[in-house]
mmCIF file of C-alpha atoms and ligand atoms in Angstrom:
data_model
loop_
_atom_site.group_PDB
_atom_site.id
_atom_site.type_symbol
_atom_site.label_atom_id
_atom_site.label_comp_id
_atom_site.label_asym_id
_atom_site.label_seq_id
_atom_site.Cartn_x
_atom_site.Cartn_y
_atom_site.Cartn_z
ATOM 1 C CA UNK A 41 16.542 -11.288 23.463
ATOM 2 C CA UNK A 42 20.221 -11.063 21.877
ATOM 3 C CA UNK A 43 20.041 -11.252 17.873
ATOM 4 C CA UNK A 44 21.520 -13.658 16.364
ATOM 5 C CA UNK A 45 20.350 -14.014 12.543
ATOM 6 C CA UNK A 46 19.344 -11.447 9.767
ATOM 7 C CA UNK A 47 18.041 -13.411 6.425
ATOM 8 C CA UNK A 48 15.572 -12.247 3.257
ATOM 9 C CA UNK A 49 14.121 -13.799 0.821
ATOM 10 C CA UNK A 50 11.481 -12.296 -2.185
ATOM 11 C CA UNK A 51 8.475 -13.942 -3.692
ATOM 12 C CA UNK A 52 6.979 -13.076 -7.115
ATOM 13 C CA UNK A 53 3.855 -11.521 -6.986
ATOM 14 C CA UNK A 54 2.481 -8.421 -8.811
ATOM 15 C CA UNK A 55 5.069 -6.556 -6.885
ATOM 16 C CA UNK A 56 8.726 -8.401 -5.478
ATOM 17 C CA UNK A 57 7.245 -9.243 -1.408
ATOM 18 C CA UNK A 58 10.502 -8.909 0.129
ATOM 19 C CA UNK A 59 10.677 -10.332 3.557
ATOM 20 C CA UNK A 60 13.344 -9.958 6.461
ATOM 21 C CA UNK A 61 13.307 -12.475 8.681
ATOM 22 C CA UNK A 62 15.332 -11.772 11.886
ATOM 23 C CA UNK A 63 16.171 -14.799 14.729
ATOM 24 C CA UNK A 64 16.493 -14.334 18.927
ATOM 25 C CA UNK A 65 16.587 -17.220 21.090
ATOM 26 C CA UNK A 66 13.436 -19.456 20.348
ATOM 27 C CA UNK A 67 11.962 -17.011 18.593
ATOM 28 C CA UNK A 68 12.082 -15.745 14.795
ATOM 29 C CA UNK A 69 10.222 -12.764 13.584
ATOM 30 C CA UNK A 70 9.123 -11.423 10.062
ATOM 31 C CA UNK A 71 8.484 -8.397 8.540
ATOM 32 C CA UNK A 72 7.878 -7.030 4.804
ATOM 33 C CA UNK A 73 9.585 -4.322 3.300
ATOM 34 C CA UNK A 74 8.443 -2.186 -0.025
ATOM 35 C CA UNK A 75 9.902 -3.321 -3.304
ATOM 36 C CA UNK A 76 13.157 -1.164 -4.399
ATOM 37 C CA UNK A 77 16.237 -2.065 -6.407
ATOM 38 C CA UNK A 78 18.960 -3.381 -4.511
ATOM 39 C CA UNK A 79 17.021 -3.752 -1.090
ATOM 40 C CA UNK A 80 17.707 -6.986 0.162
ATOM 41 C CA UNK A 81 21.477 -6.058 -0.811
ATOM 42 C CA UNK A 82 20.908 -3.160 1.567
ATOM 43 C CA UNK A 83 19.216 -5.698 4.233
ATOM 44 C CA UNK A 84 22.395 -7.501 4.206
ATOM 45 C CA UNK A 85 24.415 -4.280 5.100
ATOM 46 C CA UNK A 86 22.639 -3.307 7.502
ATOM 47 C CA UNK A 87 22.525 -6.376 9.455
ATOM 48 C CA UNK A 88 25.554 -6.613 11.345
ATOM 49 C CA UNK A 89 24.134 -3.607 12.979
ATOM 50 C CA UNK A 90 21.634 -5.657 14.914
ATOM 51 C CA UNK A 91 23.736 -8.706 15.521
ATOM 52 C CA UNK A 92 23.819 -9.445 19.173
ATOM 53 C CA UNK A 93 21.786 -6.065 20.062
ATOM 54 C CA UNK A 94 18.910 -6.896 22.556
ATOM 55 C CA UNK A 95 15.673 -7.619 19.890
ATOM 56 C CA UNK A 96 13.125 -5.680 22.870
ATOM 57 C CA UNK A 97 15.197 -2.482 22.432
ATOM 58 C CA UNK A 98 13.215 -1.779 19.073
ATOM 59 C CA UNK A 99 13.343 2.068 19.087
ATOM 60 C CA UNK A 100 16.787 2.609 19.953
ATOM 61 C CA UNK A 101 17.358 -0.051 17.231
ATOM 62 C CA UNK A 102 16.053 1.613 14.658
ATOM 63 C CA UNK A 103 17.826 4.776 15.757
ATOM 64 C CA UNK A 104 20.909 2.747 14.768
ATOM 65 C CA UNK A 105 19.945 1.435 11.490
ATOM 66 C CA UNK A 106 18.901 4.833 11.006
ATOM 67 C CA UNK A 107 21.741 6.834 11.950
ATOM 68 C CA UNK A 108 24.242 3.346 9.844
ATOM 69 C CA UNK A 109 22.649 4.629 6.883
ATOM 70 C CA UNK A 110 22.571 8.275 7.448
ATOM 71 C CA UNK A 111 25.927 9.129 4.715
ATOM 72 C CA UNK A 112 23.249 7.521 2.740
ATOM 73 C CA UNK A 113 20.428 9.301 2.994
ATOM 74 C CA UNK A 114 19.086 9.688 6.502
ATOM 75 C CA UNK A 115 15.965 11.473 5.746
ATOM 76 C CA UNK A 116 14.146 9.257 3.226
ATOM 77 C CA UNK A 117 14.715 7.190 0.493
ATOM 78 C CA UNK A 118 15.134 3.268 -0.212
ATOM 79 C CA UNK A 119 17.418 2.654 2.712
ATOM 80 C CA UNK A 120 13.647 3.268 4.823
ATOM 81 C CA UNK A 121 11.752 0.033 2.761
ATOM 82 C CA UNK A 122 14.731 -2.143 4.319
ATOM 83 C CA UNK A 123 14.225 -0.041 7.392
ATOM 84 C CA UNK A 124 10.416 -0.868 7.602
ATOM 85 C CA UNK A 125 10.803 -4.286 7.526
ATOM 86 C CA UNK A 126 13.767 -4.436 9.936
ATOM 87 C CA UNK A 127 11.549 -2.904 12.919
ATOM 88 C CA UNK A 128 8.747 -4.867 11.815
ATOM 89 C CA UNK A 129 10.162 -8.370 11.951
ATOM 90 C CA UNK A 130 11.650 -7.112 15.308
ATOM 91 C CA UNK A 131 8.086 -6.620 16.577
ATOM 92 C CA UNK A 132 6.648 -10.293 15.467
ATOM 93 C CA UNK A 133 10.058 -11.248 17.587
ATOM 94 C CA UNK A 134 9.000 -8.928 21.009
ATOM 95 C CA UNK A 135 5.638 -9.629 20.087
ATOM 96 C CA UNK A 136 6.436 -13.599 20.409
ATOM 97 C CA UNK A 137 9.542 -13.288 23.165
ATOM 98 C CA UNK A 138 6.660 -11.203 25.962
ATOM 99 C CA UNK A 139 3.212 -13.656 24.039
ATOM 100 C CA UNK A 140 1.171 -10.101 23.092
ATOM 101 C CA UNK A 141 -0.311 -9.602 19.571
ATOM 102 C CA UNK A 142 1.948 -6.308 18.372
ATOM 103 C CA UNK A 143 -1.235 -4.328 18.400
ATOM 104 C CA UNK A 144 -1.171 -4.582 22.296
ATOM 105 C CA UNK A 145 2.679 -3.690 22.239
ATOM 106 C CA UNK A 146 1.344 0.043 20.448
ATOM 107 C CA UNK A 147 -1.275 0.953 22.587
ATOM 108 C CA UNK A 148 -3.897 -1.454 22.350
ATOM 109 C CA UNK A 149 -6.948 -1.865 19.705
ATOM 110 C CA UNK A 150 -9.996 0.664 18.985
ATOM 111 C CA UNK A 151 -11.587 -1.416 17.371
ATOM 112 C CA UNK A 152 -11.835 -5.582 16.394
ATOM 113 C CA UNK A 153 -11.960 -5.724 13.050
ATOM 114 C CA UNK A 154 -9.830 -3.496 9.856
ATOM 115 C CA UNK A 155 -12.097 -1.957 6.881
ATOM 116 C CA UNK A 156 -9.940 -3.064 4.103
ATOM 117 C CA UNK A 157 -9.855 -0.779 0.386
ATOM 118 C CA UNK A 158 -9.977 -2.927 -2.206
ATOM 119 C CA UNK A 159 -7.218 -1.093 -5.373
ATOM 120 C CA UNK A 160 -8.958 -2.024 -8.493
ATOM 121 C CA UNK A 161 -6.112 -0.697 -10.567
ATOM 122 C CA UNK A 162 -7.646 0.805 -14.215
ATOM 123 C CA UNK A 163 -10.586 -1.624 -14.079
ATOM 124 C CA UNK A 164 -8.169 -4.422 -14.279
ATOM 125 C CA UNK A 165 -5.325 -5.488 -11.883
ATOM 126 C CA UNK A 166 -1.334 -4.780 -12.209
ATOM 127 C CA UNK A 167 -0.288 -8.114 -13.878
ATOM 128 C CA UNK A 168 3.412 -8.413 -11.903
ATOM 129 C CA UNK A 169 6.416 -6.000 -12.474
ATOM 130 C CA UNK A 170 10.072 -5.901 -11.494
ATOM 131 C CA UNK A 171 11.494 -3.580 -8.354
ATOM 132 C CA UNK A 172 11.720 -1.345 -11.385
ATOM 133 C CA UNK A 173 8.534 -0.838 -12.595
ATOM 134 C CA UNK A 174 8.679 -2.378 -15.901
ATOM 135 C CA UNK A 175 6.357 -4.929 -16.497
ATOM 136 C CA UNK A 176 7.098 -9.614 -16.174
ATOM 137 C CA UNK A 177 5.075 -12.116 -16.990
ATOM 138 C CA UNK A 178 2.889 -13.141 -14.011
ATOM 139 C CA UNK A 179 4.952 -16.341 -12.616
ATOM 140 C CA UNK A 180 0.741 -18.551 -11.743
ATOM 141 C CA UNK A 181 0.542 -17.808 -16.005
ATOM 142 C CA UNK A 182 -2.724 -16.477 -17.545
ATOM 143 C CA UNK A 183 -6.086 -18.893 -16.968
ATOM 144 C CA UNK A 184 -8.944 -18.413 -19.568
ATOM 145 C CA UNK A 185 -11.091 -15.823 -19.281
ATOM 146 C CA UNK A 186 -13.988 -18.339 -17.841
ATOM 147 C CA UNK A 187 -11.633 -19.186 -14.848
ATOM 148 C CA UNK A 188 -10.418 -16.126 -13.792
ATOM 149 C CA UNK A 189 -11.999 -15.014 -9.955
ATOM 150 C CA UNK A 190 -12.660 -11.857 -9.635
ATOM 151 C CA UNK A 191 -10.035 -9.400 -9.385
ATOM 152 C CA UNK A 192 -7.525 -11.733 -11.872
ATOM 153 C CA UNK A 193 -5.920 -10.647 -14.863
ATOM 154 C CA UNK A 194 -8.464 -11.223 -18.057
ATOM 155 C CA UNK A 195 -5.984 -9.344 -20.716
ATOM 156 C CA UNK A 196 -2.583 -8.686 -19.420
ATOM 157 C CA UNK A 197 -2.681 -6.362 -23.266
ATOM 158 C CA UNK A 198 -5.269 -4.275 -21.100
ATOM 159 C CA UNK A 199 -2.285 -3.010 -18.037
ATOM 160 C CA UNK A 200 0.121 -3.125 -21.073
ATOM 161 C CA UNK A 201 -2.165 0.063 -22.654
ATOM 162 C CA UNK A 202 -2.526 2.238 -19.333
ATOM 163 C CA UNK A 203 1.042 2.090 -19.001
ATOM 164 C CA UNK A 204 1.582 2.525 -22.498
ATOM 165 C CA UNK A 205 -0.499 5.575 -22.102
ATOM 166 C CA UNK A 206 -2.927 4.225 -24.759
ATOM 167 C CA UNK A 207 -6.812 4.057 -24.745
ATOM 168 C CA UNK A 208 -7.947 0.615 -23.988
ATOM 169 C CA UNK A 209 -11.386 -0.810 -23.732
ATOM 170 C CA UNK A 210 -11.743 -1.679 -19.921
ATOM 171 C CA UNK A 211 -10.647 2.723 -19.740
ATOM 172 C CA UNK A 212 -14.660 3.075 -20.160
ATOM 173 C CA UNK A 213 -17.842 4.061 -17.654
ATOM 174 C CA UNK A 214 -18.848 0.877 -18.159
ATOM 175 C CA UNK A 215 -16.117 -1.285 -17.839
ATOM 176 C CA UNK A 216 -15.723 0.285 -14.764
ATOM 177 C CA UNK A 217 -18.948 -0.024 -13.373
ATOM 178 C CA UNK A 218 -18.810 -3.382 -13.777
ATOM 179 C CA UNK A 219 -15.913 -4.139 -12.189
ATOM 180 C CA UNK A 220 -17.216 -2.004 -8.782
ATOM 181 C CA UNK A 221 -20.166 -4.237 -8.950
ATOM 182 C CA UNK A 222 -18.267 -7.339 -9.610
ATOM 183 C CA UNK A 223 -16.342 -7.015 -6.361
ATOM 184 C CA UNK A 224 -18.221 -5.032 -4.446
ATOM 185 C CA UNK A 225 -20.979 -8.299 -4.545
ATOM 186 C CA UNK A 226 -18.335 -11.048 -4.919
ATOM 187 C CA UNK A 227 -15.651 -10.115 -2.666
ATOM 188 C CA UNK A 228 -17.921 -8.016 -0.180
ATOM 189 C CA UNK A 229 -16.060 -4.767 0.249
ATOM 190 C CA UNK A 230 -17.827 -1.294 1.629
ATOM 191 C CA UNK A 231 -14.631 0.516 -0.413
ATOM 192 C CA UNK A 232 -12.858 0.961 -3.697
ATOM 193 C CA UNK A 233 -10.051 2.834 -5.339
ATOM 194 C CA UNK A 234 -9.508 2.754 -9.138
ATOM 195 C CA UNK A 235 -7.431 5.291 -11.195
ATOM 196 C CA UNK A 236 -8.628 7.967 -12.726
ATOM 197 C CA UNK A 237 -5.311 8.963 -14.173
ATOM 198 C CA UNK A 238 -5.634 6.945 -17.474
ATOM 199 C CA UNK A 239 -5.321 6.854 -20.829
ATOM 200 C CA UNK A 240 -8.886 8.332 -22.398
ATOM 201 C CA UNK A 241 -9.536 9.324 -26.209
ATOM 202 C CA UNK A 242 -9.345 12.634 -25.671
ATOM 203 C CA UNK A 243 -6.046 13.151 -24.726
ATOM 204 C CA UNK A 244 -3.887 15.619 -26.228
ATOM 205 C CA UNK A 245 -0.648 15.437 -24.657
ATOM 206 C CA UNK A 246 1.053 12.617 -21.579
ATOM 207 C CA UNK A 247 4.259 14.682 -20.591
ATOM 208 C CA UNK A 248 2.822 18.278 -19.755
ATOM 209 C CA UNK A 249 0.387 17.280 -17.424
ATOM 210 C CA UNK A 250 -2.419 18.927 -18.471
ATOM 211 C CA UNK A 251 -5.784 17.966 -18.798
ATOM 212 C CA UNK A 252 -8.418 19.310 -21.771
ATOM 213 C CA UNK A 253 -11.765 20.290 -20.606
ATOM 214 C CA UNK A 254 -13.067 16.619 -22.580
ATOM 215 C CA UNK A 255 -10.678 14.397 -21.051
ATOM 216 C CA UNK A 256 -11.776 16.592 -17.566
ATOM 217 C CA UNK A 257 -15.396 15.378 -18.235
ATOM 218 C CA UNK A 258 -14.158 12.013 -18.874
ATOM 219 C CA UNK A 259 -12.717 11.493 -16.208
ATOM 220 C CA UNK A 260 -16.096 12.383 -14.221
ATOM 221 C CA UNK A 261 -17.495 9.908 -15.800
ATOM 222 C CA UNK A 262 -16.020 7.382 -14.748
ATOM 223 C CA UNK A 263 -15.867 8.295 -11.479
ATOM 224 C CA UNK A 264 -19.644 8.398 -11.586
ATOM 225 C CA UNK A 265 -20.137 5.446 -13.323
ATOM 226 C CA UNK A 266 -18.154 4.054 -10.248
ATOM 227 C CA UNK A 267 -20.468 5.407 -7.683
ATOM 228 C CA UNK A 268 -23.631 4.839 -9.150
ATOM 229 C CA UNK A 269 -22.993 1.440 -9.464
ATOM 230 C CA UNK A 270 -21.945 0.781 -6.287
ATOM 231 C CA UNK A 271 -24.560 2.871 -3.981
ATOM 232 C CA UNK A 272 -23.960 5.393 -0.796
ATOM 233 C CA UNK A 273 -23.209 2.203 1.083
ATOM 234 C CA UNK A 274 -19.970 1.881 -0.784
ATOM 235 C CA UNK A 275 -17.057 4.568 0.075
ATOM 236 C CA UNK A 276 -14.806 5.105 -3.490
ATOM 237 C CA UNK A 277 -11.596 7.422 -3.872
ATOM 238 C CA UNK A 278 -9.226 7.947 -7.133
ATOM 239 C CA UNK A 279 -5.659 8.189 -7.820
ATOM 240 C CA UNK A 280 -4.050 10.337 -9.890
ATOM 241 C CA UNK A 281 -0.421 9.081 -9.712
ATOM 242 C CA UNK A 282 0.902 12.787 -9.357
ATOM 243 C CA UNK A 283 -0.114 13.509 -12.944
ATOM 244 C CA UNK A 284 -1.182 16.902 -13.334
ATOM 245 C CA UNK A 285 -0.154 21.174 -12.733
ATOM 246 C CA UNK A 286 -1.923 22.305 -10.011
ATOM 247 C CA UNK A 287 -4.228 24.665 -12.182
ATOM 248 C CA UNK A 288 -5.490 21.076 -13.675
ATOM 249 C CA UNK A 289 -6.262 19.411 -10.822
ATOM 250 C CA UNK A 290 -7.723 22.169 -9.054
ATOM 251 C CA UNK A 291 -10.725 21.839 -11.798
ATOM 252 C CA UNK A 292 -10.647 18.104 -11.478
ATOM 253 C CA UNK A 293 -11.258 18.258 -8.092
ATOM 254 C CA UNK A 294 -13.714 20.772 -8.334
ATOM 255 C CA UNK A 295 -15.729 18.890 -10.933
ATOM 256 C CA UNK A 296 -15.636 15.880 -8.422
ATOM 257 C CA UNK A 297 -17.428 17.959 -6.060
ATOM 258 C CA UNK A 298 -20.754 16.458 -6.263
ATOM 259 C CA UNK A 299 -19.835 12.769 -6.270
ATOM 260 C CA UNK A 300 -18.819 13.036 -2.687
ATOM 261 C CA UNK A 301 -15.751 10.794 -2.801
ATOM 262 C CA UNK A 302 -13.541 8.761 -0.143
ATOM 263 C CA UNK A 303 -10.604 11.127 -1.844
ATOM 264 C CA UNK A 304 -8.698 11.996 -4.849
ATOM 265 C CA UNK A 305 -5.445 10.497 -4.443
ATOM 266 C CA UNK A 306 -2.202 12.346 -5.799
ATOM 267 C CA UNK A 307 -3.101 14.784 -7.690
ATOM 268 C CA UNK A 308 0.355 16.555 -8.618
ATOM 269 C CA UNK A 309 3.631 15.668 -8.369
ATOM 270 C CA UNK A 310 5.197 14.653 -4.463
ATOM 271 C CA UNK A 311 7.549 17.570 -4.524
ATOM 272 C CA UNK A 312 5.643 20.285 -3.756
ATOM 273 C CA UNK A 313 3.706 20.681 -0.755
ATOM 274 C CA UNK A 314 2.676 24.337 -1.965
ATOM 275 C CA UNK A 315 1.762 23.065 -4.762
ATOM 276 C CA UNK A 316 -0.422 20.204 -3.197
ATOM 277 C CA UNK A 317 -1.992 22.628 -0.426
ATOM 278 C CA UNK A 318 -3.074 24.953 -3.502
ATOM 279 C CA UNK A 319 -5.144 22.318 -4.952
ATOM 280 C CA UNK A 320 -6.441 20.895 -1.439
ATOM 281 C CA UNK A 321 -7.690 24.224 -0.693
ATOM 282 C CA UNK A 322 -9.584 25.216 -3.520
ATOM 283 C CA UNK A 323 -11.586 22.209 -3.378
ATOM 284 C CA UNK A 324 -14.009 20.482 -0.533
ATOM 285 C CA UNK A 325 -13.391 16.924 -2.883
ATOM 286 C CA UNK A 326 -10.860 15.556 -0.173
ATOM 287 C CA UNK A 327 -7.610 15.089 -1.130
ATOM 288 C CA UNK A 328 -5.357 12.011 -0.062
ATOM 289 C CA UNK A 329 -1.238 11.342 0.036
ATOM 290 C CA UNK A 330 1.842 9.856 1.421
ATOM 291 C CA UNK A 331 2.839 7.012 0.142
ATOM 292 C CA UNK A 332 6.247 8.427 -0.942
ATOM 293 C CA UNK A 333 6.898 10.359 2.757
ATOM 294 C CA UNK A 334 9.050 9.190 4.855
ATOM 295 C CA UNK A 335 8.824 9.426 8.616
ATOM 296 C CA UNK A 336 7.031 11.680 10.566
ATOM 297 C CA UNK A 337 9.533 14.893 9.423
ATOM 298 C CA UNK A 338 8.342 13.287 5.459
ATOM 299 C CA UNK A 339 4.700 15.012 6.672
ATOM 300 C CA UNK A 340 5.113 17.463 9.042
ATOM 301 C CA UNK A 341 4.975 20.490 6.110
ATOM 302 C CA UNK A 342 1.764 19.082 4.794
ATOM 303 C CA UNK A 343 -0.207 18.533 7.784
ATOM 304 C CA UNK A 344 0.625 22.173 9.134
ATOM 305 C CA UNK A 345 -0.281 23.928 5.621
ATOM 306 C CA UNK A 346 -3.016 22.258 5.249
ATOM 307 C CA UNK A 347 -1.862 20.262 1.818
ATOM 308 C CA UNK A 348 -3.427 17.078 3.552
ATOM 309 C CA UNK A 349 -7.285 15.851 4.139
ATOM 310 C CA UNK A 350 -6.411 12.114 4.515
ATOM 311 C CA UNK A 351 -2.852 10.731 5.388
ATOM 312 C CA UNK A 352 -1.885 7.052 3.465
ATOM 313 C CA UNK A 353 1.810 6.940 4.563
ATOM 314 C CA UNK A 354 2.911 3.075 3.688
ATOM 315 C CA UNK A 355 4.178 1.125 6.497
ATOM 316 C CA UNK A 356 5.960 -1.121 4.739
ATOM 317 C CA UNK A 357 7.905 2.060 3.347
ATOM 318 C CA UNK A 358 7.421 5.408 5.395
ATOM 319 C CA UNK A 359 9.680 3.775 8.567
ATOM 320 C CA UNK A 360 8.236 0.652 10.347
ATOM 321 C CA UNK A 361 5.039 0.527 12.726
ATOM 322 C CA UNK A 362 5.761 2.540 15.380
ATOM 323 C CA UNK A 363 6.817 5.441 13.104
ATOM 324 C CA UNK A 364 3.207 4.793 11.152
ATOM 325 C CA UNK A 365 1.570 5.249 14.887
ATOM 326 C CA UNK A 366 3.561 8.463 14.910
ATOM 327 C CA UNK A 367 2.619 9.606 11.406
ATOM 328 C CA UNK A 368 -1.337 8.629 12.932
ATOM 329 C CA UNK A 369 -0.884 10.935 16.374
ATOM 330 C CA UNK A 370 0.876 13.450 14.375
ATOM 331 C CA UNK A 371 -2.017 13.584 11.988
ATOM 332 C CA UNK A 372 -4.458 12.929 15.183
ATOM 333 C CA UNK A 373 -3.516 16.460 16.128
ATOM 334 C CA UNK A 374 -4.660 18.352 13.579
ATOM 335 C CA UNK A 375 -7.785 15.918 12.672
ATOM 336 C CA UNK A 376 -6.844 13.960 9.550
ATOM 337 C CA UNK A 377 -7.889 10.296 9.301
ATOM 338 C CA UNK A 378 -5.971 7.854 8.139
ATOM 339 C CA UNK A 379 -5.902 5.387 4.804
ATOM 340 C CA UNK A 380 -2.386 3.216 5.264
ATOM 341 C CA UNK A 381 -1.080 2.807 1.450
ATOM 342 C CA UNK A 382 -0.205 -0.975 0.946
ATOM 343 C CA UNK A 383 0.716 -3.372 -1.587
ATOM 344 C CA UNK A 384 1.851 -6.107 0.466
ATOM 345 C CA UNK A 385 1.465 -9.545 0.565
ATOM 346 C CA UNK A 386 -0.641 -10.598 3.746
ATOM 347 C CA UNK A 387 2.240 -10.560 6.063
ATOM 348 C CA UNK A 388 2.394 -6.826 5.617
ATOM 349 C CA UNK A 389 -0.846 -6.230 5.668
ATOM 350 C CA UNK A 390 -1.532 -7.529 8.429
ATOM 351 C CA UNK A 391 1.391 -5.687 10.418
ATOM 352 C CA UNK A 392 -0.643 -2.847 8.501
ATOM 353 C CA UNK A 393 -3.154 -3.881 10.109
ATOM 354 C CA UNK A 394 -2.481 -4.224 14.003
ATOM 355 C CA UNK A 395 -1.279 -0.045 12.996
ATOM 356 C CA UNK A 396 -4.675 0.345 11.687
ATOM 357 C CA UNK A 397 -6.640 -1.414 14.947
ATOM 358 C CA UNK A 398 -4.401 0.462 17.591
ATOM 359 C CA UNK A 399 -5.113 4.413 15.915
ATOM 360 C CA UNK A 400 -8.171 6.117 16.357
ATOM 361 C CA UNK A 401 -8.329 8.072 13.188
ATOM 362 C CA UNK A 402 -7.933 5.244 10.907
ATOM 363 C CA UNK A 403 -10.041 5.414 7.971
ATOM 364 C CA UNK A 404 -9.491 2.327 5.440
ATOM 365 C CA UNK A 405 -6.073 0.385 4.410
ATOM 366 C CA UNK A 406 -5.601 -0.428 0.935
ATOM 367 C CA UNK A 407 -5.215 -3.918 -0.745
ATOM 368 C CA UNK A 408 -2.983 -4.455 -3.316
ATOM 369 C CA UNK A 409 -3.179 -7.752 -3.968
ATOM 370 C CA UNK A 410 -6.163 -8.777 -6.306
ATOM 371 C CA UNK A 411 -4.503 -9.987 -9.311
ATOM 372 C CA UNK A 412 -2.362 -13.003 -6.994
ATOM 373 C CA UNK A 413 -4.697 -16.005 -6.874
ATOM 374 C CA UNK A 414 -2.375 -16.519 -3.576
ATOM 375 C CA UNK A 415 -2.026 -14.298 -1.854
ATOM 376 C CA UNK A 416 -4.615 -15.268 0.746
ATOM 377 C CA UNK A 417 -2.491 -18.412 1.210
ATOM 378 C CA UNK A 418 0.667 -16.841 1.632
ATOM 379 C CA UNK A 419 -0.364 -15.927 5.127
ATOM 380 C CA UNK A 420 -0.649 -19.067 7.948
ATOM 381 C CA UNK A 421 -2.758 -19.073 10.902
ATOM 382 C CA UNK A 422 -6.056 -17.135 9.820
ATOM 383 C CA UNK A 423 -9.401 -19.696 10.538
ATOM 384 C CA UNK A 424 -10.067 -19.039 6.520
ATOM 385 C CA UNK A 425 -9.237 -16.164 4.245
ATOM 386 C CA UNK A 426 -7.109 -12.864 5.800
ATOM 387 C CA UNK A 427 -9.130 -10.748 4.042
ATOM 388 C CA UNK A 428 -13.449 -12.010 4.346
ATOM 389 C CA UNK A 429 -16.052 -9.278 3.428
ATOM 390 C CA UNK A 430 -13.792 -6.865 3.216
ATOM 391 C CA UNK A 431 -12.200 -6.550 6.369
ATOM 392 C CA UNK A 432 -8.607 -8.459 8.354
ATOM 393 C CA UNK A 433 -10.245 -9.755 11.778
ATOM 394 C CA UNK A 434 -7.359 -8.674 13.867
ATOM 395 C CA UNK A 435 -5.627 -11.305 15.352
ATOM 396 C CA UNK A 436 -4.763 -12.201 18.574
ATOM 397 C CA UNK A 437 -1.998 -14.535 18.477
ATOM 398 C CA UNK A 438 1.368 -13.440 20.044
ATOM 399 C CA UNK A 439 3.632 -10.694 17.265
ATOM 400 C CA UNK A 440 2.334 -10.813 14.373
ATOM 401 C CA UNK A 441 -0.340 -13.994 14.601
ATOM 402 C CA UNK A 442 0.716 -14.893 11.174
ATOM 403 C CA UNK A 443 3.255 -16.734 9.621
ATOM 404 C CA UNK A 444 4.400 -16.858 6.260
ATOM 405 C CA UNK A 445 3.744 -19.783 4.419
ATOM 406 C CA UNK A 446 7.225 -21.439 3.330
ATOM 407 C CA UNK A 447 6.404 -23.589 1.081
ATOM 408 C CA UNK A 448 4.139 -21.297 -1.418
ATOM 409 C CA UNK A 449 6.620 -18.540 -1.083
ATOM 410 C CA UNK A 450 9.319 -20.851 -1.997
ATOM 411 C CA UNK A 451 7.098 -21.806 -5.021
ATOM 412 C CA UNK A 452 7.317 -18.378 -6.124
ATOM 413 C CA UNK A 453 10.705 -16.817 -4.731
ATOM 414 C CA UNK A 454 12.123 -15.188 -6.398
ATOM 415 C CA UNK A 455 15.394 -16.486 -9.063
ATOM 416 C CA UNK A 456 19.361 -15.536 -7.795
ATOM 417 C CA UNK A 457 17.840 -14.460 -4.502
ATOM 418 C CA UNK A 458 18.194 -16.521 -0.783
ATOM 419 C CA UNK A 459 15.407 -18.274 0.594
ATOM 420 C CA UNK A 460 16.313 -17.009 3.960
ATOM 421 C CA UNK A 461 19.171 -18.694 5.472
ATOM 422 C CA UNK A 462 18.458 -22.183 3.573
HETATM 423 MG MG1 LIG B 299 -1.564 5.886 -4.850
#
């Protein structure tokens, strides 16, 4: 099963959805990488390491890619975004070769469908940003508010206010509550996540990472409004995007305790695990982190010192599907649940679904595509939408079980980037 080709394509959606295709014999496999500057150039530079190799030696090839880029930082970083997509493409390829779905190659499934949590951003979803996090006009244009489906952008200015740190009418308990009600009623999710680090009228400073007493009160009101709106049967998490000092994060987590959050995510910056552990150990609010963790090694200290209640590695970034499974196994030795981070297209999301199906300690998988009107349509092979009633049915077809809708991908292809080998 010799590899004969490696190619890439980028679709401009809310993020740059970056795809890798690997060809071997009569099959082609597809994987998705977490967006990053220079990503497809990295894939192209790594590709010769795979040409002529037997695609079935996935783990050895993964190591070969790692060591091939070791001088550039084998411990972590953007190179792993590239390697993650390449590894996932190999799983799709090898699954097709053996006529088995990926989850079965990862050990078989614990569940027939996977629970998805809807990322609701800051009440109105993120519009579109490039790989350097600079906002750009969405390629699908702005629809008039009355024609906008659940989850799509009503007013891009709201997202800009978030980015600029300006309080806005959508960052209010009333708006958060109505948004939560809408997503649950219309899309059927049983788990949601909102941003809690929004600009508030009480903000003293955007740079210091401190929180005034009034800001903490306001943030608790935001969280309480969502939880009251959806009731006990919907779990709710809140994300802080690494923004606060330890003492401020501790106070916030403490004040949120009566609400019983699904988790509070990334309350302090990601580099200092011991600082996060101080927050986690100080509160009964469950603390999640992991989207910037690379490989099992990137989670070792956090698991061992009790800094994490819920692990959130990103399969398109952390090292791939098998590595996500390894992190899950490592988490399980500490009785820690997995809630994988995911901002991918349906291709990357379904790849994550295979891993989520194959691990025991799974809580929920992220969906960050609510603002993209063609999200469900980019995958071919599902009977109906990929996400249905807040869950994804685990595909039984060989490999990934879905294919990229090439026509649609071409329509939104990023100008100046190759579109596979066309
Ligand atoms: Mg996050």
